[in-house]
Amino acid sequence: MTFYVTTPIYYVNAQPHLGHAYTSIAADVLARHHRRRGDDTFFLTGTDEHGEPVADAARAQGLEPRAWADLNAAKFKALLPAIGVEPDFFIRTTDPEHKRRVQQVLQRVHDNGHVYKGIYEGWYCPRCADFKTEAEIGPGNRCPIHEIELTREREENWFFRLSAFQERLERLFAEQPDFVRPTRARNEAQAFIAQGLQDISLSRARLQWGVEVPWDPGHVFYVWFDALLNYYTALGYARPGEDLTARYWPAQLHLVGKEILKFHTIYWPAMLWAADLEIPEHVFVHGFLQGSDGRKMSKSLGNGLDPFEVLERFGVDALRFYLFRDVTFGADGNVGMEAVAVRYDSELANEYGNLVSRTLAMIARYRDGALPEAGHDATLDPELASLAGEVAAAFDAVDLSGALELIWQRVRRLNRYVEERKPWELARDADRSGELDTALVTLHHGLDVVTAELAPYMPATCALVRSALEAVPIEPIPPLFPKRDR
Ligand code: MSP
């Protein structure tokens, strides 16, 4: 099986923040899980560097768009190792290879007769780089996402015949109910289609910062088409001298935030069809991380969660764990430093960390670090043996918080097992040495099973635990989640 997973490519007009880290970590967890399952996995992320928002932000800084993009793309790239994210390729839409392929694909869309010239007039949000339909305009003629006033735009553009794909999209959603998940997101996409699709602008005449329209060099492509195509173009040049397109296209999964649902679930499949290309298998739409007060995170409200502060205080794996533990993946959720501290203490330190410490310490103390030659306790077998299958099923449903909960049930079960068996009592009674062997082997095996499933979420921690479990002799290790100063 192949597994090709992507994140949205992030606009370089802003600094990387927790929201970007969230999607990137989610994709990384998925990629690591699938790699472990033996799938031929490819994970793509990157930066979206063209378009008005970027050109405007650069101008505000007194920089050329390219210089501004270089500066900020580097910041997005630098965030990845800090959050334990290891993509197979980082695409920048300013890559010449990307631009060339965008022109090729869209030329085909043109040659296939899906493009025409017309006048566009409508309400436009420069931050979304999106013309809004009547239903999408917020109170006070504002953008419902950015809450800024919309501007009236009128220009001669090339249009993409989206309306021609109305029926085909309806059929797609009817025949492949899991094309878009979760259900709420699918319903939203279907409702949008049901309003009746209008043709959309494919190019901008006023703007210079973009990919030139090959059949009309005064125009550049509308940034969203350039951007969406990254998922396809990257495969053509991610590996020098090799074309990965046949191997990985169509993608198994695009992960996106809910504000860009329309582009990925409606425009994107239509565009691919228009170019005679296959469409992705699934789009998963996750929710928004919000401040601890349930409002949009903002510096002025001081309700945000700074990923760098979490990294500094609790470490990378605590951040990765927290994001899928405290928020149901697919739904909106509130996040805050206090909640991170609570999860860190109660679950990472007291549950998983403690299970690791005591298992290693007891094998070291009671058996001189040699894992006894004994069978393990069959009472735990069903729960441990079923874990991998249950976790895989949850991952197939992109239920990252559900999978983590399944793993955590076993962590708790193993801690209960320690309390039930009380190895420290068995150790005092020479007649019960066989029982002690069984308990120690069972804990070692259980920890091995749990750690393997947990590794995609907490790769560094689980690598440490893995080598401690395999060490000869087995020795105690320093606390994985030490008490922190607050
Ligand atoms: N450049 C476009 C995407 C083009 S994809 C072909 C874009 N970029 S963005 O920089 O605004 O990033 C948006 C994405 O960042 C969201 O879709 C989501 O994945 C992530 N998030 C940004 N803020 C977020 C939250 N507050 N919560 C969760 N995810 C958020 O849109």
PDB file of C-alpha atoms in Angstrom, residues 33 36 317 352-353 355-357 359-360 384 387 391 404 407-408 410-411 414 443-470 477 480-481:
ATOM      1  CA  HIS A  33       2.163   5.271  11.794  1.00  0.00           C
ATOM      2  CA  ARG A  36       5.527   1.438  10.754  1.00  0.00           C
ATOM      3  CA  ASP A 317       6.737  15.057  22.815  1.00  0.00           C
ATOM      4  CA  TYR A 352       3.141   6.389  31.121  1.00  0.00           C
ATOM      5  CA  GLY A 353       6.348   7.732  32.717  1.00  0.00           C
ATOM      6  CA  LEU A 355       4.865   2.657  34.142  1.00  0.00           C
ATOM      7  CA  VAL A 356       8.209   2.851  32.350  1.00  0.00           C
ATOM      8  CA  SER A 357      10.153   3.720  35.513  1.00  0.00           C
ATOM      9  CA  THR A 359       8.916  -1.696  34.998  1.00  0.00           C
ATOM     10  CA  LEU A 360      12.606  -1.024  34.321  1.00  0.00           C
ATOM     11  CA  LEU A 384      -2.756  -6.229  24.247  1.00  0.00           C
ATOM     12  CA  LEU A 387      -4.377  -2.950  20.263  1.00  0.00           C
ATOM     13  CA  VAL A 391      -5.261   1.605  16.444  1.00  0.00           C
ATOM     14  CA  LEU A 404      -4.463   7.745  21.402  1.00  0.00           C
ATOM     15  CA  ILE A 407      -3.406   3.270  23.616  1.00  0.00           C
ATOM     16  CA  TRP A 408      -4.006   5.064  26.880  1.00  0.00           C
ATOM     17  CA  ARG A 410      -3.734  -0.071  27.847  1.00  0.00           C
ATOM     18  CA  VAL A 411      -1.296   2.177  29.694  1.00  0.00           C
ATOM     19  CA  LEU A 414      -0.829  -2.059  32.802  1.00  0.00           C
ATOM     20  CA  LEU A 443       4.903  -5.686  32.055  1.00  0.00           C
ATOM     21  CA  HIS A 444       7.884  -5.719  29.721  1.00  0.00           C
ATOM     22  CA  HIS A 445       5.773  -7.137  26.909  1.00  0.00           C
ATOM     23  CA  GLY A 446       2.871  -4.744  27.611  1.00  0.00           C
ATOM     24  CA  LEU A 447       5.153  -1.743  27.595  1.00  0.00           C
ATOM     25  CA  ASP A 448       6.681  -2.929  24.346  1.00  0.00           C
ATOM     26  CA  VAL A 449       3.242  -3.167  22.711  1.00  0.00           C
ATOM     27  CA  VAL A 450       2.047   0.195  24.006  1.00  0.00           C
ATOM     28  CA  THR A 451       5.282   1.981  23.134  1.00  0.00           C
ATOM     29  CA  ALA A 452       5.226   0.750  19.547  1.00  0.00           C
ATOM     30  CA  GLU A 453       1.769   2.297  19.024  1.00  0.00           C
ATOM     31  CA  LEU A 454       2.666   5.464  20.893  1.00  0.00           C
ATOM     32  CA  ALA A 455       5.863   6.083  18.925  1.00  0.00           C
ATOM     33  CA  PRO A 456       4.248   8.080  16.072  1.00  0.00           C
ATOM     34  CA  TYR A 457       2.957  10.585  18.645  1.00  0.00           C
ATOM     35  CA  MET A 458       6.082  10.726  20.822  1.00  0.00           C
ATOM     36  CA  PRO A 459       8.963   9.514  18.650  1.00  0.00           C
ATOM     37  CA  ALA A 460      11.901  10.690  20.775  1.00  0.00           C
ATOM     38  CA  THR A 461      10.490   9.421  24.069  1.00  0.00           C
ATOM     39  CA  CYS A 462       9.465   6.079  22.619  1.00  0.00           C
ATOM     40  CA  ALA A 463      12.891   5.553  21.034  1.00  0.00           C
ATOM     41  CA  LEU A 464      14.423   5.995  24.500  1.00  0.00           C
ATOM     42  CA  VAL A 465      11.977   3.555  26.041  1.00  0.00           C
ATOM     43  CA  ARG A 466      12.535   1.071  23.253  1.00  0.00           C
ATOM     44  CA  SER A 467      16.298   1.018  23.786  1.00  0.00           C
ATOM     45  CA  ALA A 468      15.823   0.747  27.565  1.00  0.00           C
ATOM     46  CA  LEU A 469      13.546  -2.277  27.043  1.00  0.00           C
ATOM     47  CA  GLU A 470      16.092  -3.893  24.749  1.00  0.00           C
ATOM     48  CA  ILE A 477      16.474   5.433  33.293  1.00  0.00           C
ATOM     49  CA  LEU A 480      10.996  10.715  31.125  1.00  0.00           C
ATOM     50  CA  PHE A 481       8.748  13.535  32.317  1.00  0.00           C
TER      51      PHE A 481
END
